[in-house]
Tab-separated table of C-alpha atoms and ligand atoms in Angstrom:
chain	number	residue	atom	x	y	z
A	1	MET	CA	-25.400	-15.720	-11.830
A	2	SER	CA	-25.423	-13.543	-8.533
A	3	GLN	CA	-23.313	-12.784	-5.780
A	4	TYR	CA	-24.992	-15.638	-3.457
A	5	GLU	CA	-24.281	-18.539	-5.679
A	6	LYS	CA	-21.263	-20.761	-4.135
A	7	GLN	CA	-18.452	-20.426	-6.475
A	8	ASP	CA	-14.412	-21.130	-6.649
A	9	PRO	CA	-12.946	-17.632	-6.194
A	10	THR	CA	-9.699	-18.313	-7.975
A	11	THR	CA	-11.245	-19.095	-11.626
A	12	LEU	CA	-14.281	-16.522	-10.959
A	13	TYR	CA	-12.597	-13.970	-13.295
A	14	PRO	CA	-10.023	-13.489	-15.806
A	15	VAL	CA	-6.437	-13.960	-14.901
A	16	PRO	CA	-3.436	-12.542	-15.954
A	17	PRO	CA	-1.296	-11.731	-18.623
A	18	PHE	CA	-3.674	-9.022	-19.944
A	19	PRO	CA	-3.447	-7.339	-23.045
A	20	LYS	CA	-0.934	-4.376	-22.898
A	21	GLN	CA	-2.951	-0.827	-22.307
A	22	GLU	CA	-2.401	2.333	-21.114
A	23	GLN	CA	-4.562	5.579	-20.636
A	24	SER	CA	-4.225	8.692	-19.248
A	25	LEU	CA	-5.770	9.810	-16.057
A	26	PRO	CA	-8.776	9.915	-14.853
A	27	GLY	CA	-9.305	6.619	-17.575
A	28	ALA	CA	-12.378	5.446	-18.675
A	29	ALA	CA	-14.142	1.915	-17.770
A	30	TRP	CA	-15.400	1.375	-21.260
A	31	LYS	CA	-11.990	1.453	-22.761
A	32	MET	CA	-10.673	-1.569	-20.622
A	33	ASP	CA	-10.185	-4.891	-21.931
A	34	PRO	CA	-11.115	-7.021	-20.421
A	35	LYS	CA	-14.393	-4.933	-19.234
A	36	PRO	CA	-14.383	-4.860	-15.597
A	37	ASP	CA	-17.045	-6.379	-13.818
A	38	HIS	CA	-19.146	-4.076	-11.776
A	39	GLY	CA	-22.165	-6.254	-10.777
A	40	GLU	CA	-24.183	-4.926	-13.741
A	41	GLU	CA	-25.185	-8.796	-14.327
A	42	SER	CA	-24.634	-10.049	-11.175
A	43	TYR	CA	-25.790	-8.193	-8.033
A	44	VAL	CA	-28.974	-8.826	-6.373
A	45	GLY	CA	-30.504	-6.582	-3.827
A	46	THR	CA	-32.570	-7.584	-0.514
A	47	GLY	CA	-33.864	-4.468	0.366
A	48	ARG	CA	-31.285	-3.603	2.995
A	49	LEU	CA	-31.070	0.107	2.353
A	50	GLU	CA	-34.550	0.726	1.399
A	51	GLY	CA	-35.102	4.669	1.610
A	52	PHE	CA	-31.698	5.511	2.275
A	53	ARG	CA	-30.675	8.671	0.314
A	54	GLY	CA	-26.630	8.838	-0.239
A	55	ILE	CA	-23.490	10.675	-2.202
A	56	VAL	CA	-21.334	8.217	-3.878
A	57	THR	CA	-17.775	10.106	-4.966
A	58	GLY	CA	-15.561	8.185	-8.167
A	59	ALA	CA	-19.215	6.327	-9.210
A	60	ASP	CA	-18.749	6.654	-12.831
A	61	SER	CA	-16.094	3.563	-12.970
A	62	GLY	CA	-14.551	1.219	-10.813
A	63	ILE	CA	-14.782	0.257	-7.168
A	64	GLY	CA	-17.287	3.675	-7.194
A	65	ARG	CA	-19.532	2.351	-9.809
A	66	ALA	CA	-19.820	-1.102	-7.955
A	67	ALA	CA	-20.898	0.338	-4.841
A	68	ALA	CA	-23.351	2.808	-6.275
A	69	ILE	CA	-24.975	-0.320	-8.632
A	70	ALA	CA	-25.293	-2.141	-5.093
A	71	LEU	CA	-26.281	0.697	-2.830
A	72	SER	CA	-29.174	1.385	-5.601
A	73	ARG	CA	-29.895	-2.112	-5.721
A	74	GLU	CA	-30.874	-2.301	-2.401
A	75	GLY	CA	-32.859	0.747	-2.394
A	76	ALA	CA	-30.813	3.961	-2.033
A	77	ASP	CA	-31.394	7.028	-3.939
A	78	LEU	CA	-27.929	8.223	-5.014
A	79	VAL	CA	-25.894	11.673	-6.225
A	80	LEU	CA	-23.145	10.377	-7.937
A	81	SER	CA	-19.820	12.344	-8.362
A	82	TYR	CA	-17.291	12.081	-10.627
A	83	LEU	CA	-14.986	14.091	-12.761
A	84	PRO	CA	-16.741	15.913	-16.143
A	85	ASP	CA	-13.983	14.091	-18.210
A	86	GLU	CA	-15.890	10.578	-17.175
A	87	GLN	CA	-19.304	12.118	-18.315
A	88	GLU	CA	-19.929	8.691	-20.816
A	89	ASP	CA	-19.037	6.252	-17.933
A	90	ALA	CA	-21.264	8.305	-15.612
A	91	GLU	CA	-24.078	8.373	-17.936
A	92	GLU	CA	-24.272	4.611	-18.300
A	93	VAL	CA	-24.290	4.109	-14.558
A	94	ARG	CA	-27.228	6.576	-14.553
A	95	ASP	CA	-29.148	4.921	-17.218
A	96	LEU	CA	-28.682	1.430	-15.547
A	97	LEU	CA	-29.738	2.539	-12.333
A	98	GLU	CA	-32.748	4.707	-13.644
A	99	GLY	CA	-33.991	2.365	-15.745
A	100	GLU	CA	-34.408	0.091	-12.673
A	101	GLY	CA	-36.336	2.479	-10.829
A	102	ARG	CA	-34.377	4.384	-8.550
A	103	LYS	CA	-33.033	7.961	-8.116
A	104	ALA	CA	-29.602	8.474	-9.649
A	105	VAL	CA	-28.432	12.179	-10.075
A	106	LEU	CA	-25.337	13.054	-11.951
A	107	PHE	CA	-22.998	16.033	-10.317
A	108	PRO	CA	-19.830	16.300	-12.185
A	109	GLY	CA	-16.707	18.239	-10.377
A	110	ASP	CA	-13.494	18.091	-8.580
A	111	ILE	CA	-13.273	16.984	-5.220
A	112	SER	CA	-9.837	18.546	-4.886
A	113	ASP	CA	-11.602	21.874	-4.765
A	114	GLU	CA	-13.644	22.909	-1.479
A	115	GLN	CA	-16.372	24.348	-2.619
A	116	TYR	CA	-17.515	21.708	-5.012
A	117	CYS	CA	-17.153	19.476	-1.976
A	118	SER	CA	-19.631	21.708	-0.323
A	119	ASP	CA	-21.889	22.186	-3.402
A	120	LEU	CA	-21.971	18.230	-3.648
A	121	VAL	CA	-23.345	17.758	0.013
A	122	GLN	CA	-25.775	20.315	-0.643
A	123	LYS	CA	-27.030	19.092	-4.332
A	124	GLY	CA	-27.616	15.573	-2.194
A	125	VAL	CA	-29.781	17.542	0.626
A	126	ASP	CA	-31.710	19.391	-2.220
A	127	GLU	CA	-31.875	16.414	-4.457
A	128	LEU	CA	-32.667	13.534	-2.103
A	129	GLY	CA	-34.471	15.373	0.496
A	130	GLY	CA	-31.717	14.655	3.154
A	131	LEU	CA	-28.894	12.556	3.470
A	132	ASP	CA	-27.761	9.745	5.604
A	133	THR	CA	-25.002	8.119	3.286
A	134	LEU	CA	-21.756	9.413	2.296
A	135	VAL	CA	-19.542	6.744	0.692
A	136	MET	CA	-16.027	8.374	-0.579
A	137	VAL	CA	-14.541	6.619	-3.104
A	138	ALA	CA	-12.894	8.935	-5.360
A	139	GLY	CA	-9.117	8.828	-5.719
A	140	ARG	CA	-5.935	9.624	-7.566
A	141	MET	CA	-3.212	7.500	-8.063
A	142	ASP	CA	0.127	7.970	-10.022
A	143	SER	CA	3.662	6.405	-10.159
A	144	ASN	CA	7.143	7.931	-9.546
A	145	ASP	CA	10.262	6.070	-9.291
A	146	ASP	CA	12.381	8.838	-8.078
A	147	ILE	CA	11.575	11.176	-5.190
A	148	LEU	CA	13.608	13.922	-6.906
A	149	THR	CA	11.413	14.154	-9.698
A	150	LEU	CA	8.013	13.870	-7.823
A	151	ASP	CA	7.001	17.487	-7.796
A	152	THR	CA	5.165	19.488	-5.279
A	153	SER	CA	1.928	19.777	-7.809
A	154	MET	CA	1.406	16.025	-7.934
A	155	PHE	CA	1.916	15.486	-4.194
A	156	ASP	CA	-0.671	17.894	-3.922
A	157	SER	CA	-2.680	17.101	-6.236
A	158	THR	CA	-3.076	13.175	-4.595
A	159	PHE	CA	-3.248	14.928	-1.113
A	160	LYS	CA	-6.211	17.315	-2.355
A	161	THR	CA	-7.628	14.697	-4.172
A	162	ASN	CA	-7.399	11.754	-1.416
A	163	ILE	CA	-7.540	13.314	1.820
A	164	TYR	CA	-8.496	17.185	1.807
A	165	SER	CA	-11.629	15.968	0.072
A	166	LEU	CA	-12.410	13.894	3.067
A	167	PHE	CA	-12.047	16.333	5.532
A	168	TRP	CA	-14.118	18.837	3.233
A	169	LEU	CA	-16.985	16.567	2.527
A	170	THR	CA	-17.380	14.747	5.662
A	171	LYS	CA	-17.727	18.927	7.198
A	172	ALA	CA	-20.048	19.522	5.140
A	173	ALA	CA	-21.915	16.373	5.353
A	174	VAL	CA	-22.058	16.112	9.428
A	175	PRO	CA	-24.836	18.877	10.171
A	176	HIS	CA	-27.368	17.082	7.828
A	177	LEU	CA	-26.479	13.200	9.136
A	178	GLU	CA	-28.974	12.014	11.529
A	179	PRO	CA	-28.054	9.083	14.157
A	180	GLY	CA	-28.231	5.987	12.048
A	181	SER	CA	-26.078	7.693	9.258
A	182	THR	CA	-23.071	6.449	8.026
A	183	ILE	CA	-19.794	7.264	6.191
A	184	VAL	CA	-17.443	5.112	4.546
A	185	THR	CA	-14.122	6.053	3.085
A	186	THR	CA	-11.777	4.209	0.709
A	187	GLY	CA	-8.427	2.927	1.991
A	188	SER	CA	-5.940	0.604	0.222
A	189	ILE	CA	-3.571	-2.155	1.129
A	190	GLN	CA	-1.187	0.384	0.245
A	191	ALA	CA	-1.593	2.020	3.649
A	192	SER	CA	0.243	-0.883	5.253
A	193	THR	CA	2.494	-2.373	2.566
A	194	PRO	CA	3.645	0.673	0.323
A	195	SER	CA	4.960	0.440	-3.118
A	196	PRO	CA	8.354	2.081	-3.692
A	197	ASP	CA	6.888	3.985	-6.858
A	198	LYS	CA	3.649	5.123	-4.801
A	199	ILE	CA	4.715	7.417	-2.031
A	200	ASP	CA	2.261	10.275	-2.386
A	201	TYR	CA	-0.615	7.677	-2.894
A	202	ALA	CA	0.827	5.392	0.017
A	203	VAL	CA	0.942	8.340	2.352
A	204	SER	CA	-2.482	9.452	1.669
A	205	LYS	CA	-4.045	6.008	1.945
A	206	GLY	CA	-2.098	5.941	5.611
A	207	ALA	CA	-4.028	9.154	6.272
A	208	ILE	CA	-7.258	7.884	5.270
A	209	LYS	CA	-7.000	4.994	7.770
A	210	LEU	CA	-6.249	7.296	10.756
A	211	PHE	CA	-8.856	9.872	9.315
A	212	THR	CA	-11.541	6.890	9.717
A	213	GLU	CA	-10.209	6.098	12.845
A	214	ALA	CA	-10.002	9.404	14.773
A	215	VAL	CA	-13.492	10.633	13.160
A	216	ALA	CA	-15.237	7.729	13.908
A	217	GLN	CA	-14.793	8.314	17.699
A	218	GLN	CA	-15.768	11.817	17.379
A	219	LEU	CA	-18.635	10.958	15.502
A	220	ALA	CA	-19.768	8.044	17.936
A	221	PRO	CA	-21.868	10.121	20.333
A	222	LYS	CA	-23.846	11.723	17.601
A	223	GLY	CA	-24.759	8.062	16.144
A	224	ILE	CA	-22.986	8.406	13.248
A	225	ARG	CA	-20.820	5.499	12.037
A	226	VAL	CA	-17.599	5.897	9.949
A	227	ASN	CA	-15.605	2.894	8.486
A	228	SER	CA	-13.159	2.072	5.634
A	229	VAL	CA	-12.805	-0.134	2.656
A	230	ALA	CA	-9.122	-1.167	2.286
A	231	PRO	CA	-8.983	-2.931	-1.606
A	232	GLY	CA	-5.829	-4.908	-2.542
A	233	PRO	CA	-5.628	-4.855	-6.538
A	234	VAL	CA	-8.550	-4.418	-8.246
A	235	TRP	CA	-9.298	-4.257	-12.052
A	236	THR	CA	-10.079	-0.701	-13.179
A	237	PRO	CA	-9.173	2.368	-14.973
A	238	LEU	CA	-6.776	3.551	-12.232
A	239	GLN	CA	-4.491	0.919	-13.526
A	240	PRO	CA	-3.397	1.484	-17.209
A	241	GLY	CA	-3.984	5.483	-15.729
A	242	SER	CA	-1.243	5.090	-13.569
A	243	ASP	CA	1.138	2.356	-14.333
A	244	ASP	CA	2.856	1.526	-17.846
A	245	ALA	CA	1.422	-1.155	-20.324
A	246	GLU	CA	3.772	-3.945	-19.036
A	247	THR	CA	2.532	-3.746	-15.334
A	248	VAL	CA	-0.664	-3.674	-16.182
A	249	SER	CA	-0.624	-7.030	-18.216
A	250	THR	CA	0.463	-8.848	-15.111
A	251	PHE	CA	-1.712	-6.760	-12.577
A	252	GLY	CA	-3.042	-8.757	-9.788
A	253	GLN	CA	-0.313	-11.706	-10.260
A	254	GLN	CA	1.116	-11.153	-6.959
A	255	ALA	CA	-2.245	-11.513	-4.929
A	256	PRO	CA	-2.645	-15.315	-3.570
A	257	TYR	CA	-5.351	-15.616	-6.084
A	258	GLY	CA	-3.124	-15.018	-8.759
A	259	ARG	CA	-5.510	-12.610	-10.324
A	260	PRO	CA	-6.958	-9.025	-9.667
A	261	GLY	CA	-10.128	-8.186	-7.715
A	262	GLN	CA	-13.123	-7.246	-9.805
A	263	PRO	CA	-14.974	-3.957	-8.575
A	264	ALA	CA	-18.288	-6.076	-7.974
A	265	GLU	CA	-16.238	-8.020	-5.412
A	266	LEU	CA	-15.785	-5.240	-3.426
A	267	ALA	CA	-19.702	-3.966	-3.577
A	268	ALA	CA	-20.916	-6.121	-0.540
A	269	ALA	CA	-18.143	-4.579	1.972
A	270	TYR	CA	-19.892	-0.994	1.085
A	271	VAL	CA	-23.369	-2.412	1.419
A	272	HIS	CA	-22.540	-3.925	4.734
A	273	LEU	CA	-21.084	-0.953	6.043
A	274	VAL	CA	-23.703	1.549	5.051
A	275	SER	CA	-26.428	-0.826	6.616
A	276	PRO	CA	-27.888	-0.900	10.105
A	277	GLU	CA	-26.724	-4.547	10.055
A	278	SER	CA	-22.970	-3.044	10.994
A	279	SER	CA	-24.466	-1.076	13.759
A	280	TYR	CA	-21.515	-2.042	16.086
A	281	GLN	CA	-18.503	-1.330	13.686
A	282	SER	CA	-17.221	2.059	13.802
A	283	GLY	CA	-13.344	3.228	12.808
A	284	SER	CA	-13.038	-0.390	11.233
A	285	THR	CA	-11.802	-1.419	8.079
A	286	ILE	CA	-12.739	-4.261	5.930
A	287	THR	CA	-9.989	-5.595	3.548
A	288	VAL	CA	-10.938	-6.824	0.254
A	289	ALA	CA	-7.514	-8.226	-1.565
A	290	GLY	CA	-7.670	-11.705	-2.621
A	291	GLY	CA	-5.603	-13.146	0.252
A	292	THR	CA	-3.195	-10.590	0.314
A	293	PRO	CA	-1.866	-9.741	3.782
A	294	ALA	CA	-2.901	-5.978	5.305
A	295	PHE	CA	-2.324	-4.781	8.904
B	1	LIG	P1	-11.305	4.808	-11.001
B	1	LIG	O1	-10.580	5.608	-11.669
B	1	LIG	O2	-12.618	3.691	-11.636
B	1	LIG	O3	-12.290	5.496	-9.791
B	1	LIG	C1	-11.631	6.689	-9.183
B	1	LIG	C2	-12.488	7.676	-9.571
B	1	LIG	O4	-11.812	8.719	-8.717
B	1	LIG	C3	-12.759	8.094	-10.823
B	1	LIG	O5	-13.358	7.572	-11.343
B	1	LIG	C4	-12.970	9.500	-10.695
B	1	LIG	O6	-14.004	10.111	-10.559
B	1	LIG	C5	-12.572	9.852	-9.149
B	1	LIG	N1	-11.810	10.733	-9.295
B	1	LIG	C6	-10.037	10.876	-9.189
B	1	LIG	N2	-9.824	12.304	-9.064
B	1	LIG	C7	-10.818	12.997	-9.052
B	1	LIG	C8	-11.137	14.444	-8.746
B	1	LIG	N3	-10.000	15.352	-8.316
B	1	LIG	N4	-12.160	14.878	-8.410
B	1	LIG	C9	-13.406	14.059	-8.560
B	1	LIG	N5	-13.403	12.774	-8.460
B	1	LIG	C10	-12.191	12.433	-8.631
B	1	LIG	O7	-10.146	3.848	-10.102
B	1	LIG	P2	-10.928	2.534	-8.547
B	1	LIG	O8	-9.574	1.479	-8.846
B	1	LIG	O9	-12.102	1.929	-8.566
B	1	LIG	O10	-10.544	3.583	-7.407
B	1	LIG	C11	-11.553	3.751	-6.628
B	1	LIG	C12	-10.829	3.882	-5.529
B	1	LIG	O11	-10.299	2.789	-4.860
B	1	LIG	C13	-9.992	5.110	-5.048
B	1	LIG	O12	-9.815	5.601	-4.093
B	1	LIG	C14	-8.557	4.118	-5.058
B	1	LIG	O13	-7.597	4.851	-4.471
B	1	LIG	C15	-8.979	2.928	-4.265
B	1	LIG	N6	-8.168	1.696	-4.528
B	1	LIG	C16	-8.189	1.239	-5.748
B	1	LIG	C17	-7.451	0.054	-5.477
B	1	LIG	C18	-7.005	-0.826	-7.184
B	1	LIG	O14	-6.443	-1.587	-7.353
B	1	LIG	N7	-8.013	-0.433	-8.169
B	1	LIG	C19	-6.384	-0.457	-4.846
B	1	LIG	C20	-6.757	0.053	-3.345
B	1	LIG	C21	-7.334	1.089	-3.663
B	2	LIG	MG1	-13.740	7.211	-13.745
C-alpha cells in the first residue's frame, strides 16, 4: 500500500494501549513495540527532488528517518546526522537508501556542539558536491514535573540541541545555498499548547517557530525558503526515552484520531517544503497532528 491509496486515517495504524516500555535517551527505533512505520514499505517517490543535495539531522529514527527515506526516494542525495549511540538505527537507514541506488552518507555527532554543526555542513558540501537542502529534525525532549528540580544542565542541553543548533547549522549552510534552496525546521504543537512537565522543551519549540519566521524574511531576498513542520504526537523513540511507561502506553489517545501519528505520515510535509512546488511558501508551518488544533 502506498501513500497515494485512499484509506481511513483513523484505522490506518495501531491505537493505544501500547505495551508498557521505557528507554534511556536518545532511544532506538529498533527497540520499539510496535515498530514505528517510517515509510520503508510504503513511500513511493515521483522524482520531485531529482538532483537535490541535502543534510537531514535526526535521520536515524522517527520523523527524521521518515523524512530521509522520502527525500531519498524523490531523488535527493543525503548526508545523515545522528548521535554516535544511534549507529545501529543509522546503518539501517543507510543500507536501505544505498540499496535503492542513492547516496546516503553517515556523519554522527552532537549538534549541541558548534564545531560539529559546521563540520556537518562542510561534510555535506564535500560529499554531495554542494548543498541546497537543510532539513533539521533532531531534537531533545525530557520530562520534569517541578521547576525546582529542573536543573540548569537540562535546560541548557534542551536549548543547545533544539535551538542553538538551528542557528549554528543555518549560519554554516547559508554561504553554500543558492537561490531555490530550502531550510526546514521541526517545531511541535507544544509551541502553542505546552505541557506542564515540558517547560524547557515547549519554550524551545516556540523559539523554533519564531526562528523560522524571522530567518525566512531575512533570506527571502536570497531566494532561500525557510519553513517548519509542527508534529502532534508521533510514535518514535522520543516517547519511551522521555516519558514513563504508563504515559507511553496511552500515547496519542487524546488526539482526535485516538492514536499517535506514525513517522511516515510526516514525510510528505518535508518533501513538499523542500520541493520547488512550494515556491511561495516561506516562513510557514505545516501542522501534522491528527486533528489536534495548533495555533
Ligand atoms: P527521535 O528520537 O526518533 O528523533 C530525534 C533525533 O534527534 C534522534 O534520533 C537523535 O539522532 C537526534 N538528536 C537528539 N539529540 C541530539 C544531539 N545532541 N545531537 C545530534 N542529534 C541529536 O524522535 P522524533 O519524535 O522523530 O523527533 C524528531 C523531531 O520531532 C524532534 O525535533 C522532536 O522535538 C519533534 N517532535 C516530535 C514529536 C513526537 O511526538 N514524536 C512531536 C512534536 C515534535
Ligand atoms: Mg534516534
